[in-house]
């Protein structure tokens, strides 16, 4: 399995230390413990590190995938994705704000005809727009959205672990689930078929844990 640069550094620190707490690892990397928590969870689930209460993390020699990791590698996004929450590019920022709060989501997917992915809007985008002097009922969401190709996506057949790592690495709360194709003009398009969120990941962990109890 391919690790991020930070995860590789964590493994090196633990190897050199024998056993070390998460707080000390964070201090060596000049990061907070909360920032490292997802990386430590992945490394522990994969069987590379072992976590023990009041002792900390230690490196597992000749480590193989843990049962949870083996299960995670088999699962695909299509089995855990949620229904997409979309809005057209012509909708106003006010409409986007209402949709975001009534649907209780942290981001919206902006789509064009045939549910083609055009952009993403986050709560931060909404807040920035609200601080200005513009009439939010008159300004379209296309003005504030993040556009292609600067959007992080996933596909129905991507492993859930890979998609979860994207959420952590890019610090976003959701990924649009898309199916790509080439249109009649030869342009690559992405049809939105769902969304994969941090909540989906949490539910997955609970499901796996319940199955092993």
Short mmCIF file of C-alpha atoms in Angstrom, two decimals:
data_model
loop_
_atom_site.label_atom_id
_atom_site.label_comp_id
_atom_site.label_asym_id
_atom_site.label_seq_id
_atom_site.Cartn_x
_atom_site.Cartn_y
_atom_site.Cartn_z
CA UNK A 1 0.00 0.00 0.00
CA UNK A 2 1.27 3.50 -0.85
CA UNK A 3 1.70 5.84 2.11
CA UNK A 4 1.74 9.61 2.13
CA UNK A 5 5.00 11.40 2.93
CA UNK A 6 3.73 12.28 6.40
CA UNK A 7 2.70 8.69 7.12
CA UNK A 8 6.17 7.50 6.08
CA UNK A 9 7.73 10.03 8.46
CA UNK A 10 5.49 8.77 11.29
CA UNK A 11 6.63 5.18 10.68
CA UNK A 12 10.28 6.27 10.70
CA UNK A 13 9.82 8.11 14.00
CA UNK A 14 8.11 5.14 15.64
CA UNK A 15 10.76 2.73 14.34
CA UNK A 16 13.53 4.88 15.80
CA UNK A 17 11.77 5.35 19.14
CA UNK A 18 10.64 1.79 19.88
CA UNK A 19 7.44 3.11 21.41
CA UNK A 20 6.18 6.67 21.48
CA UNK A 21 2.99 8.54 22.27
CA UNK A 22 0.93 10.36 19.69
CA UNK A 23 1.67 13.67 21.40
CA UNK A 24 5.43 13.15 21.06
CA UNK A 25 5.07 12.15 17.41
CA UNK A 26 3.08 15.33 16.78
CA UNK A 27 5.74 17.41 18.55
CA UNK A 28 8.50 15.95 16.38
CA UNK A 29 6.54 16.87 13.25
CA UNK A 30 5.54 20.28 14.66
CA UNK A 31 1.85 19.38 14.23
CA UNK A 32 -1.11 18.95 16.53
CA UNK A 33 -2.27 15.56 17.78
CA UNK A 34 -5.64 16.11 16.08
CA UNK A 35 -3.94 16.66 12.73
CA UNK A 36 -2.13 13.33 12.98
CA UNK A 37 -5.12 11.31 14.22
CA UNK A 38 -6.32 10.18 10.75
CA UNK A 39 -2.79 9.11 9.74
CA UNK A 40 -2.27 7.18 12.96
CA UNK A 41 -5.65 5.50 12.53
CA UNK A 42 -4.79 4.35 9.01
CA UNK A 43 -1.34 3.07 10.03
CA UNK A 44 -2.82 1.22 13.00
CA UNK A 45 -5.65 -0.31 10.98
CA UNK A 46 -3.20 -1.43 8.31
CA UNK A 47 -1.17 -3.33 10.90
CA UNK A 48 2.00 -1.27 10.49
CA UNK A 49 1.72 0.28 13.94
CA UNK A 50 0.37 -1.11 17.19
CA UNK A 51 -1.36 1.19 19.67
CA UNK A 52 -1.38 0.41 23.39
CA UNK A 53 -3.00 2.51 26.13
CA UNK A 54 -0.57 4.60 28.22
CA UNK A 55 2.34 3.23 26.16
CA UNK A 56 1.78 4.70 22.74
CA UNK A 57 2.62 3.45 19.27
CA UNK A 58 5.15 0.79 18.33
CA UNK A 59 6.25 -0.62 14.99
CA UNK A 60 5.12 -4.13 14.09
CA UNK A 61 7.91 -6.14 12.46
CA UNK A 62 6.84 -8.26 9.48
CA UNK A 63 3.43 -6.67 9.73
CA UNK A 64 0.67 -7.79 7.41
CA UNK A 65 -2.71 -6.23 6.75
CA UNK A 66 -5.04 -6.36 9.72
CA UNK A 67 -8.47 -7.99 9.27
CA UNK A 68 -10.08 -4.56 9.25
CA UNK A 69 -7.67 -3.33 6.59
CA UNK A 70 -8.26 -6.42 4.46
CA UNK A 71 -11.97 -5.73 4.66
CA UNK A 72 -11.50 -2.05 3.82
CA UNK A 73 -9.46 -2.89 0.72
CA UNK A 74 -12.33 -5.00 -0.59
CA UNK A 75 -15.02 -2.35 -0.21
CA UNK A 76 -15.91 0.11 -2.95
CA UNK A 77 -17.40 3.60 -2.84
CA UNK A 78 -20.54 2.51 -4.72
CA UNK A 79 -21.71 0.51 -1.70
CA UNK A 80 -21.47 3.43 0.75
CA UNK A 81 -22.04 6.62 -1.22
CA UNK A 82 -24.92 8.96 -0.42
CA UNK A 83 -27.37 10.72 -2.70
CA UNK A 84 -25.79 13.86 -4.17
CA UNK A 85 -27.00 17.28 -3.05
CA UNK A 86 -26.78 19.40 -6.18
CA UNK A 87 -27.62 22.90 -7.32
CA UNK A 88 -27.52 24.46 -10.81
CA UNK A 89 -24.88 27.01 -11.71
CA UNK A 90 -27.61 29.62 -12.25
CA UNK A 91 -28.89 29.35 -8.66
CA UNK A 92 -28.17 32.29 -6.38
CA UNK A 93 -25.85 32.22 -3.39
CA UNK A 94 -28.92 32.73 -1.21
CA UNK A 95 -30.54 29.60 -2.68
CA UNK A 96 -27.33 27.68 -2.11
CA UNK A 97 -27.26 28.80 1.53
CA UNK A 98 -30.83 27.67 2.09
CA UNK A 99 -30.17 24.32 0.40
CA UNK A 100 -27.02 23.72 2.41
CA UNK A 101 -28.76 24.23 5.74
CA UNK A 102 -32.07 22.52 4.92
CA UNK A 103 -30.19 19.47 3.64
CA UNK A 104 -27.72 19.66 6.57
CA UNK A 105 -24.61 19.28 4.40
CA UNK A 106 -21.23 20.97 4.45
CA UNK A 107 -20.89 21.37 0.69
CA UNK A 108 -22.94 21.43 -2.50
CA UNK A 109 -22.19 20.04 -5.94
CA UNK A 110 -22.86 22.44 -8.80
CA UNK A 111 -24.10 20.70 -11.93
CA UNK A 112 -25.04 21.59 -15.47
CA UNK A 113 -27.35 19.79 -17.92
CA UNK A 114 -27.40 15.99 -17.56
CA UNK A 115 -25.93 16.34 -14.03
CA UNK A 116 -22.48 17.20 -15.37
CA UNK A 117 -20.07 18.29 -12.64
CA UNK A 118 -19.22 21.98 -12.89
CA UNK A 119 -18.06 22.95 -9.41
CA UNK A 120 -18.26 22.68 -5.63
CA UNK A 121 -19.39 25.13 -2.96
CA UNK A 122 -18.31 24.86 0.68
CA UNK A 123 -19.55 26.55 3.82
CA UNK A 124 -16.40 28.66 3.72
CA UNK A 125 -17.36 29.92 0.25
CA UNK A 126 -20.80 30.88 1.57
CA UNK A 127 -19.31 32.67 4.58
CA UNK A 128 -16.89 34.66 2.42
CA UNK A 129 -19.72 35.76 0.15
CA UNK A 130 -21.86 36.73 3.15
CA UNK A 131 -19.15 39.08 4.44
CA UNK A 132 -19.32 41.15 1.27
CA UNK A 133 -21.82 43.83 0.30
CA UNK A 134 -23.41 41.90 -2.59
CA UNK A 135 -27.07 40.97 -2.68
CA UNK A 136 -26.86 37.20 -2.23
CA UNK A 137 -30.19 36.71 -3.97
CA UNK A 138 -28.80 38.27 -7.13
CA UNK A 139 -25.33 36.71 -7.35
CA UNK A 140 -25.15 33.24 -8.98
CA UNK A 141 -23.18 30.46 -7.32
CA UNK A 142 -20.93 30.29 -10.36
CA UNK A 143 -19.17 33.37 -9.04
CA UNK A 144 -17.94 31.70 -5.84
CA UNK A 145 -17.71 27.99 -6.65
CA UNK A 146 -14.51 26.00 -7.08
CA UNK A 147 -14.38 24.94 -10.73
CA UNK A 148 -12.99 22.03 -12.63
CA UNK A 149 -10.24 20.87 -12.75
CA UNK A 150 -9.62 21.96 -9.14
CA UNK A 151 -12.15 19.52 -7.68
CA UNK A 152 -11.29 16.32 -5.84
CA UNK A 153 -13.50 13.44 -6.97
CA UNK A 154 -14.02 9.74 -6.53
CA UNK A 155 -15.65 7.02 -8.63
CA UNK A 156 -18.07 4.21 -7.74
CA UNK A 157 -15.39 1.53 -8.11
CA UNK A 158 -12.64 3.28 -6.10
CA UNK A 159 -11.73 1.54 -2.81
CA UNK A 160 -13.30 3.33 0.16
CA UNK A 161 -9.91 3.55 1.85
CA UNK A 162 -8.47 5.44 -1.11
CA UNK A 163 -11.45 7.82 -1.13
CA UNK A 164 -11.17 8.31 2.65
CA UNK A 165 -7.50 9.24 2.27
CA UNK A 166 -8.51 11.92 -0.24
CA UNK A 167 -10.90 13.41 2.33
CA UNK A 168 -8.11 13.55 4.90
CA UNK A 169 -5.30 14.68 2.61
CA UNK A 170 -7.26 17.47 0.91
CA UNK A 171 -9.14 18.46 4.10
CA UNK A 172 -12.59 18.38 2.51
CA UNK A 173 -15.81 16.99 3.99
CA UNK A 174 -17.13 15.33 0.84
CA UNK A 175 -16.19 14.12 -2.63
CA UNK A 176 -18.55 14.03 -5.61
CA UNK A 177 -18.92 10.49 -6.92
CA UNK A 178 -18.73 10.64 -10.71
CA UNK A 179 -18.80 8.49 -13.80
CA UNK A 180 -16.60 9.85 -16.56
CA UNK A 181 -17.20 9.75 -20.30
CA UNK A 182 -16.23 11.56 -23.49
CA UNK A 183 -18.98 13.58 -25.17
CA UNK A 184 -19.63 13.99 -28.89
CA UNK A 185 -17.19 16.92 -29.01
CA UNK A 186 -14.40 14.84 -27.54
CA UNK A 187 -14.52 16.62 -24.18
CA UNK A 188 -14.17 14.63 -20.96
CA UNK A 189 -17.27 14.97 -18.78
CA UNK A 190 -18.19 13.72 -15.32
CA UNK A 191 -21.77 12.80 -14.43
CA UNK A 192 -22.53 13.18 -10.72
CA UNK A 193 -24.00 9.95 -9.32
CA UNK A 194 -23.46 10.44 -5.59
CA UNK A 195 -21.30 11.88 -2.85
CA UNK A 196 -18.82 10.28 -0.46
CA UNK A 197 -18.45 12.02 2.90
CA UNK A 198 -16.75 11.82 6.27
CA UNK A 199 -20.10 10.62 7.63
CA UNK A 200 -20.02 7.71 5.18
CA UNK A 201 -16.58 6.76 6.50
CA UNK A 202 -17.76 6.92 10.10
CA UNK A 203 -20.78 4.73 9.36
CA UNK A 204 -18.51 2.25 7.59
CA UNK A 205 -16.20 1.97 10.63
CA UNK A 206 -19.20 1.38 12.90
CA UNK A 207 -20.57 -1.28 10.54
CA UNK A 208 -17.24 -3.14 10.41
CA UNK A 209 -16.87 -2.94 14.20
CA UNK A 210 -20.42 -4.24 14.78
CA UNK A 211 -19.79 -7.14 12.41
CA UNK A 212 -16.74 -8.20 14.43
CA UNK A 213 -18.48 -8.06 17.83
#
